[in-house]
Amino acid sequence: MAREARAGGASATVLAIRVAALLAVLWVATPALAGPVLALDAQARAAVANDEMVVVLAVERDGAQVGPLNDAVLSQLNAAIAEARGVEGVKARLGSVYTQPNYTREGKTQGWRVRGEIVLESTRMAALAQLGARLGERMQLAGVQFRLSSERRQAEEKRLIAEAARAFRARAADAAAAFGFAGYELKELALRSGGNVPGPRPMAAMARGGAEVAAAPLPTEGGDSDVVVGVSGSVELKP
């Protein structure tokens, strides 16, 4: 009987140990209940003074033969680019060049028109304005645009990223408190940037009389561009 009692006691002890071990495994393997997940969005915006100017100048020629027209247009464009590259801080490149037929009122082809453009860019806006006015005395002023330089935009976006992140965290904390939770845990985040860029200002072709007329002065007030950085994502509310 004593032996059976001892055997029964040992079995009960082993069973208790197994049950305790099973409960421990279940306690470790069972995750905490997840809280509700909220999708949030926040952004930071700034109006920044444009620091880069773009000037587009054009040349047009009409005539009976395409070859001589192409030569005349390209020669003038190349001369203008060479002159522009002599001004410190000004980038000059060839823009679009195209040829189209001229038509009579009856719809018949009567000669050709060749048009070409050059594009000038600079953060030295006063210098570019003077150059554009000078070249505009013998070329058409097709457009003027102001924008942010890539360096200025990157610097502003870097500043706004921190501001947008603070706004997102504040919004997450406010939402958690509003729903009776103590805090939150970040689950997903996405970053985006953008903003509007002013379009080019079209300029009327300069009228020509019997004598040369001075080119109209170019505008140098560039206005502002909006720079926007947004943060979107989801947070899990924590008790």
PDB file of N, CA and C in Angstrom, residues 153-216:
ATOM      1  N   ARG A 153      15.011  73.845 -53.175  1.00  0.00           N
ATOM      2  CA  ARG A 153      13.872  72.968 -52.905  1.00  0.00           C
ATOM      3  C   ARG A 153      14.278  71.838 -51.956  1.00  0.00           C
ATOM      4  N   GLN A 154      15.442  71.240 -52.181  1.00  0.00           N
ATOM      5  CA  GLN A 154      15.886  70.147 -51.308  1.00  0.00           C
ATOM      6  C   GLN A 154      16.093  70.629 -49.879  1.00  0.00           C
ATOM      7  N   ALA A 155      16.673  71.811 -49.723  1.00  0.00           N
ATOM      8  CA  ALA A 155      16.889  72.351 -48.381  1.00  0.00           C
ATOM      9  C   ALA A 155      15.564  72.602 -47.680  1.00  0.00           C
ATOM     10  N   GLU A 156      14.582  73.128 -48.397  1.00  0.00           N
ATOM     11  CA  GLU A 156      13.281  73.411 -47.790  1.00  0.00           C
ATOM     12  C   GLU A 156      12.547  72.114 -47.458  1.00  0.00           C
ATOM     13  N   GLU A 157      12.622  71.118 -48.331  1.00  0.00           N
ATOM     14  CA  GLU A 157      11.977  69.838 -48.055  1.00  0.00           C
ATOM     15  C   GLU A 157      12.601  69.167 -46.831  1.00  0.00           C
ATOM     16  N   LYS A 158      13.910  69.284 -46.682  1.00  0.00           N
ATOM     17  CA  LYS A 158      14.573  68.704 -45.510  1.00  0.00           C
ATOM     18  C   LYS A 158      14.032  69.324 -44.224  1.00  0.00           C
ATOM     19  N   ARG A 159      13.828  70.651 -44.246  1.00  0.00           N
ATOM     20  CA  ARG A 159      13.292  71.323 -43.064  1.00  0.00           C
ATOM     21  C   ARG A 159      11.847  70.897 -42.815  1.00  0.00           C
ATOM     22  N   LEU A 160      11.074  70.760 -43.881  1.00  0.00           N
ATOM     23  CA  LEU A 160       9.659  70.437 -43.733  1.00  0.00           C
ATOM     24  C   LEU A 160       9.424  68.989 -43.328  1.00  0.00           C
ATOM     25  N   ILE A 161      10.364  68.088 -43.637  1.00  0.00           N
ATOM     26  CA  ILE A 161      10.207  66.692 -43.211  1.00  0.00           C
ATOM     27  C   ILE A 161      10.099  66.619 -41.689  1.00  0.00           C
ATOM     28  N   ALA A 162      10.991  67.326 -40.997  1.00  0.00           N
ATOM     29  CA  ALA A 162      10.942  67.327 -39.530  1.00  0.00           C
ATOM     30  C   ALA A 162       9.638  67.934 -39.027  1.00  0.00           C
ATOM     31  N   GLU A 163       9.176  68.988 -39.675  1.00  0.00           N
ATOM     32  CA  GLU A 163       7.927  69.629 -39.256  1.00  0.00           C
ATOM     33  C   GLU A 163       6.726  68.716 -39.485  1.00  0.00           C
ATOM     34  N   ALA A 164       6.710  68.017 -40.638  1.00  0.00           N
ATOM     35  CA  ALA A 164       5.601  67.100 -40.932  1.00  0.00           C
ATOM     36  C   ALA A 164       5.613  65.911 -39.969  1.00  0.00           C
ATOM     37  N   ALA A 165       6.809  65.424 -39.605  1.00  0.00           N
ATOM     38  CA  ALA A 165       6.901  64.307 -38.662  1.00  0.00           C
ATOM     39  C   ALA A 165       6.363  64.713 -37.292  1.00  0.00           C
ATOM     40  N   ARG A 166       6.692  65.921 -36.848  1.00  0.00           N
ATOM     41  CA  ARG A 166       6.161  66.391 -35.562  1.00  0.00           C
ATOM     42  C   ARG A 166       4.637  66.502 -35.615  1.00  0.00           C
ATOM     43  N   ALA A 167       4.120  66.990 -36.736  1.00  0.00           N
ATOM     44  CA  ALA A 167       2.670  67.119 -36.882  1.00  0.00           C
ATOM     45  C   ALA A 167       1.992  65.748 -36.866  1.00  0.00           C
ATOM     46  N   PHE A 168       2.626  64.757 -37.494  1.00  0.00           N
ATOM     47  CA  PHE A 168       2.045  63.403 -37.515  1.00  0.00           C
ATOM     48  C   PHE A 168       2.022  62.806 -36.113  1.00  0.00           C
ATOM     49  N   ARG A 169       3.144  62.946 -35.380  1.00  0.00           N
ATOM     50  CA  ARG A 169       3.190  62.397 -34.019  1.00  0.00           C
ATOM     51  C   ARG A 169       2.183  63.088 -33.107  1.00  0.00           C
ATOM     52  N   ALA A 170       2.037  64.408 -33.262  1.00  0.00           N
ATOM     53  CA  ALA A 170       1.071  65.135 -32.445  1.00  0.00           C
ATOM     54  C   ALA A 170      -0.345  64.685 -32.758  1.00  0.00           C
ATOM     55  N   ARG A 171      -0.623  64.455 -34.033  1.00  0.00           N
ATOM     56  CA  ARG A 171      -1.968  64.016 -34.402  1.00  0.00           C
ATOM     57  C   ARG A 171      -2.253  62.611 -33.876  1.00  0.00           C
ATOM     58  N   ALA A 172      -1.236  61.743 -33.910  1.00  0.00           N
ATOM     59  CA  ALA A 172      -1.417  60.389 -33.376  1.00  0.00           C
ATOM     60  C   ALA A 172      -1.664  60.423 -31.875  1.00  0.00           C
ATOM     61  N   ALA A 173      -0.907  61.254 -31.151  1.00  0.00           N
ATOM     62  CA  ALA A 173      -1.104  61.367 -29.703  1.00  0.00           C
ATOM     63  C   ALA A 173      -2.479  61.934 -29.378  1.00  0.00           C
ATOM     64  N   ASP A 174      -2.928  62.936 -30.126  1.00  0.00           N
ATOM     65  CA  ASP A 174      -4.250  63.521 -29.903  1.00  0.00           C
ATOM     66  C   ASP A 174      -5.351  62.487 -30.154  1.00  0.00           C
ATOM     67  N   ALA A 175      -5.194  61.704 -31.228  1.00  0.00           N
ATOM     68  CA  ALA A 175      -6.205  60.691 -31.539  1.00  0.00           C
ATOM     69  C   ALA A 175      -6.260  59.624 -30.453  1.00  0.00           C
ATOM     70  N   ALA A 176      -5.094  59.182 -29.957  1.00  0.00           N
ATOM     71  CA  ALA A 176      -5.064  58.180 -28.894  1.00  0.00           C
ATOM     72  C   ALA A 176      -5.767  58.698 -27.643  1.00  0.00           C
ATOM     73  N   ALA A 177      -5.459  59.930 -27.254  1.00  0.00           N
ATOM     74  CA  ALA A 177      -6.090  60.513 -26.069  1.00  0.00           C
ATOM     75  C   ALA A 177      -7.596  60.676 -26.260  1.00  0.00           C
ATOM     76  N   ALA A 178      -8.019  61.074 -27.467  1.00  0.00           N
ATOM     77  CA  ALA A 178      -9.441  61.289 -27.721  1.00  0.00           C
ATOM     78  C   ALA A 178     -10.246  60.002 -27.593  1.00  0.00           C
ATOM     79  N   PHE A 179      -9.631  58.880 -27.909  1.00  0.00           N
ATOM     80  CA  PHE A 179     -10.334  57.602 -27.824  1.00  0.00           C
ATOM     81  C   PHE A 179     -10.037  56.855 -26.524  1.00  0.00           C
ATOM     82  N   GLY A 180      -9.389  57.515 -25.577  1.00  0.00           N
ATOM     83  CA  GLY A 180      -9.185  56.923 -24.269  1.00  0.00           C
ATOM     84  C   GLY A 180      -8.014  55.974 -24.164  1.00  0.00           C
ATOM     85  N   PHE A 181      -7.032  56.111 -25.048  1.00  0.00           N
ATOM     86  CA  PHE A 181      -5.850  55.268 -24.989  1.00  0.00           C
ATOM     87  C   PHE A 181      -4.668  56.075 -24.469  1.00  0.00           C
ATOM     88  N   ALA A 182      -3.709  55.354 -23.904  1.00  0.00           N
ATOM     89  CA  ALA A 182      -2.567  56.030 -23.288  1.00  0.00           C
ATOM     90  C   ALA A 182      -1.502  56.433 -24.295  1.00  0.00           C
ATOM     91  N   GLY A 183      -1.427  55.735 -25.403  1.00  0.00           N
ATOM     92  CA  GLY A 183      -0.379  56.044 -26.382  1.00  0.00           C
ATOM     93  C   GLY A 183      -0.625  55.309 -27.685  1.00  0.00           C
ATOM     94  N   TYR A 184       0.415  55.175 -28.501  1.00  0.00           N
ATOM     95  CA  TYR A 184       0.275  54.548 -29.811  1.00  0.00           C
ATOM     96  C   TYR A 184       1.615  53.933 -30.215  1.00  0.00           C
ATOM     97  N   GLU A 185       1.535  53.069 -31.204  1.00  0.00           N
ATOM     98  CA  GLU A 185       2.738  52.460 -31.786  1.00  0.00           C
ATOM     99  C   GLU A 185       2.675  52.639 -33.306  1.00  0.00           C
ATOM    100  N   LEU A 186       3.762  53.120 -33.899  1.00  0.00           N
ATOM    101  CA  LEU A 186       3.803  53.304 -35.350  1.00  0.00           C
ATOM    102  C   LEU A 186       3.777  51.952 -36.047  1.00  0.00           C
ATOM    103  N   LYS A 187       2.947  51.839 -37.081  1.00  0.00           N
ATOM    104  CA  LYS A 187       2.865  50.603 -37.852  1.00  0.00           C
ATOM    105  C   LYS A 187       3.423  50.784 -39.263  1.00  0.00           C
ATOM    106  N   GLU A 188       2.967  51.809 -39.970  1.00  0.00           N
ATOM    107  CA  GLU A 188       3.423  52.062 -41.336  1.00  0.00           C
ATOM    108  C   GLU A 188       3.591  53.567 -41.535  1.00  0.00           C
ATOM    109  N   LEU A 189       4.552  53.935 -42.382  1.00  0.00           N
ATOM    110  CA  LEU A 189       4.782  55.348 -42.695  1.00  0.00           C
ATOM    111  C   LEU A 189       5.125  55.496 -44.170  1.00  0.00           C
ATOM    112  N   ALA A 190       4.670  56.585 -44.768  1.00  0.00           N
ATOM    113  CA  ALA A 190       5.017  56.924 -46.152  1.00  0.00           C
ATOM    114  C   ALA A 190       5.254  58.427 -46.225  1.00  0.00           C
ATOM    115  N   LEU A 191       6.252  58.809 -47.002  1.00  0.00           N
ATOM    116  CA  LEU A 191       6.638  60.211 -47.130  1.00  0.00           C
ATOM    117  C   LEU A 191       6.430  60.654 -48.568  1.00  0.00           C
ATOM    118  N   ARG A 192       5.895  61.859 -48.748  1.00  0.00           N
ATOM    119  CA  ARG A 192       5.701  62.386 -50.103  1.00  0.00           C
ATOM    120  C   ARG A 192       6.048  63.877 -50.098  1.00  0.00           C
ATOM    121  N   SER A 193       6.394  64.374 -51.258  1.00  0.00           N
ATOM    122  CA  SER A 193       6.707  65.799 -51.380  1.00  0.00           C
ATOM    123  C   SER A 193       6.149  66.315 -52.692  1.00  0.00           C
ATOM    124  N   GLY A 194       5.948  67.618 -52.754  1.00  0.00           N
ATOM    125  CA  GLY A 194       5.408  68.216 -53.968  1.00  0.00           C
ATOM    126  C   GLY A 194       5.245  69.707 -53.779  1.00  0.00           C
ATOM    127  N   GLY A 195       4.304  70.271 -54.521  1.00  0.00           N
ATOM    128  CA  GLY A 195       4.079  71.712 -54.486  1.00  0.00           C
ATOM    129  C   GLY A 195       3.913  72.240 -55.890  1.00  0.00           C
ATOM    130  N   ASN A 196       3.340  73.409 -55.984  1.00  0.00           N
ATOM    131  CA  ASN A 196       3.093  73.984 -57.295  1.00  0.00           C
ATOM    132  C   ASN A 196       4.306  74.750 -57.796  1.00  0.00           C
ATOM    133  N   VAL A 197       4.510  74.703 -59.108  1.00  0.00           N
ATOM    134  CA  VAL A 197       5.565  75.473 -59.767  1.00  0.00           C
ATOM    135  C   VAL A 197       4.887  76.422 -60.740  1.00  0.00           C
ATOM    136  N   PRO A 198       5.098  77.736 -60.622  1.00  0.00           N
ATOM    137  CA  PRO A 198       4.460  78.670 -61.540  1.00  0.00           C
ATOM    138  C   PRO A 198       4.813  78.357 -62.984  1.00  0.00           C
ATOM    139  N   GLY A 199       3.826  78.451 -63.852  1.00  0.00           N
ATOM    140  CA  GLY A 199       4.077  78.207 -65.274  1.00  0.00           C
ATOM    141  C   GLY A 199       4.768  79.383 -65.927  1.00  0.00           C
ATOM    142  N   PRO A 200       5.246  79.164 -67.160  1.00  0.00           N
ATOM    143  CA  PRO A 200       5.931  80.255 -67.850  1.00  0.00           C
ATOM    144  C   PRO A 200       4.987  81.398 -68.176  1.00  0.00           C
ATOM    145  N   ARG A 201       5.527  82.602 -68.161  1.00  0.00           N
ATOM    146  CA  ARG A 201       4.745  83.769 -68.561  1.00  0.00           C
ATOM    147  C   ARG A 201       4.970  84.012 -70.051  1.00  0.00           C
ATOM    148  N   PRO A 202       3.950  83.793 -70.877  1.00  0.00           N
ATOM    149  CA  PRO A 202       4.146  84.034 -72.306  1.00  0.00           C
ATOM    150  C   PRO A 202       4.355  85.521 -72.559  1.00  0.00           C
ATOM    151  N   MET A 203       5.246  85.817 -73.466  1.00  0.00           N
ATOM    152  CA  MET A 203       5.552  87.199 -73.807  1.00  0.00           C
ATOM    153  C   MET A 203       5.177  87.425 -75.262  1.00  0.00           C
ATOM    154  N   ALA A 204       4.468  88.507 -75.523  1.00  0.00           N
ATOM    155  CA  ALA A 204       4.086  88.818 -76.896  1.00  0.00           C
ATOM    156  C   ALA A 204       5.330  89.104 -77.725  1.00  0.00           C
ATOM    157  N   ALA A 205       5.303  88.656 -78.963  1.00  0.00           N
ATOM    158  CA  ALA A 205       6.431  88.930 -79.851  1.00  0.00           C
ATOM    159  C   ALA A 205       6.598  90.435 -80.009  1.00  0.00           C
ATOM    160  N   MET A 206       7.821  90.893 -80.022  1.00  0.00           N
ATOM    161  CA  MET A 206       8.097  92.320 -80.072  1.00  0.00           C
ATOM    162  C   MET A 206       7.789  92.876 -81.461  1.00  0.00           C
ATOM    163  N   ALA A 207       7.064  93.960 -81.484  1.00  0.00           N
ATOM    164  CA  ALA A 207       6.727  94.585 -82.761  1.00  0.00           C
ATOM    165  C   ALA A 207       7.966  95.221 -83.370  1.00  0.00           C
ATOM    166  N   ARG A 208       8.064  95.146 -84.703  1.00  0.00           N
ATOM    167  CA  ARG A 208       9.203  95.722 -85.408  1.00  0.00           C
ATOM    168  C   ARG A 208       8.704  96.766 -86.399  1.00  0.00           C
ATOM    169  N   GLY A 209       9.329  97.889 -86.372  1.00  0.00           N
ATOM    170  CA  GLY A 209       9.018  98.914 -87.356  1.00  0.00           C
ATOM    171  C   GLY A 209      10.138  98.996 -88.361  1.00  0.00           C
ATOM    172  N   GLY A 210      10.266 100.135 -88.977  1.00  0.00           N
ATOM    173  CA  GLY A 210      11.339 100.320 -89.930  1.00  0.00           C
ATOM    174  C   GLY A 210      12.684 100.341 -89.230  1.00  0.00           C
ATOM    175  N   ALA A 211      12.723 100.755 -87.994  1.00  0.00           N
ATOM    176  CA  ALA A 211      13.974 100.810 -87.239  1.00  0.00           C
ATOM    177  C   ALA A 211      13.869  99.872 -86.054  1.00  0.00           C
ATOM    178  N   GLU A 212      15.024  99.470 -85.538  1.00  0.00           N
ATOM    179  CA  GLU A 212      15.046  98.587 -84.373  1.00  0.00           C
ATOM    180  C   GLU A 212      14.461  99.305 -83.157  1.00  0.00           C
ATOM    181  N   VAL A 213      13.711  98.552 -82.351  1.00  0.00           N
ATOM    182  CA  VAL A 213      13.181  99.104 -81.119  1.00  0.00           C
ATOM    183  C   VAL A 213      13.819  98.359 -79.968  1.00  0.00           C
ATOM    184  N   ALA A 214      14.015  99.031 -78.860  1.00  0.00           N
ATOM    185  CA  ALA A 214      14.662  98.405 -77.706  1.00  0.00           C
ATOM    186  C   ALA A 214      13.739  97.361 -77.106  1.00  0.00           C
ATOM    187  N   ALA A 215      14.319  96.260 -76.655  1.00  0.00           N
ATOM    188  CA  ALA A 215      13.528  95.201 -76.038  1.00  0.00           C
ATOM    189  C   ALA A 215      12.958  95.681 -74.716  1.00  0.00           C
ATOM    190  N   ALA A 216      11.735  95.224 -74.431  1.00  0.00           N
ATOM    191  CA  ALA A 216      11.124  95.555 -73.148  1.00  0.00           C
ATOM    192  C   ALA A 216      11.927  94.909 -72.024  1.00  0.00           C
TER     193      ALA A 216
END
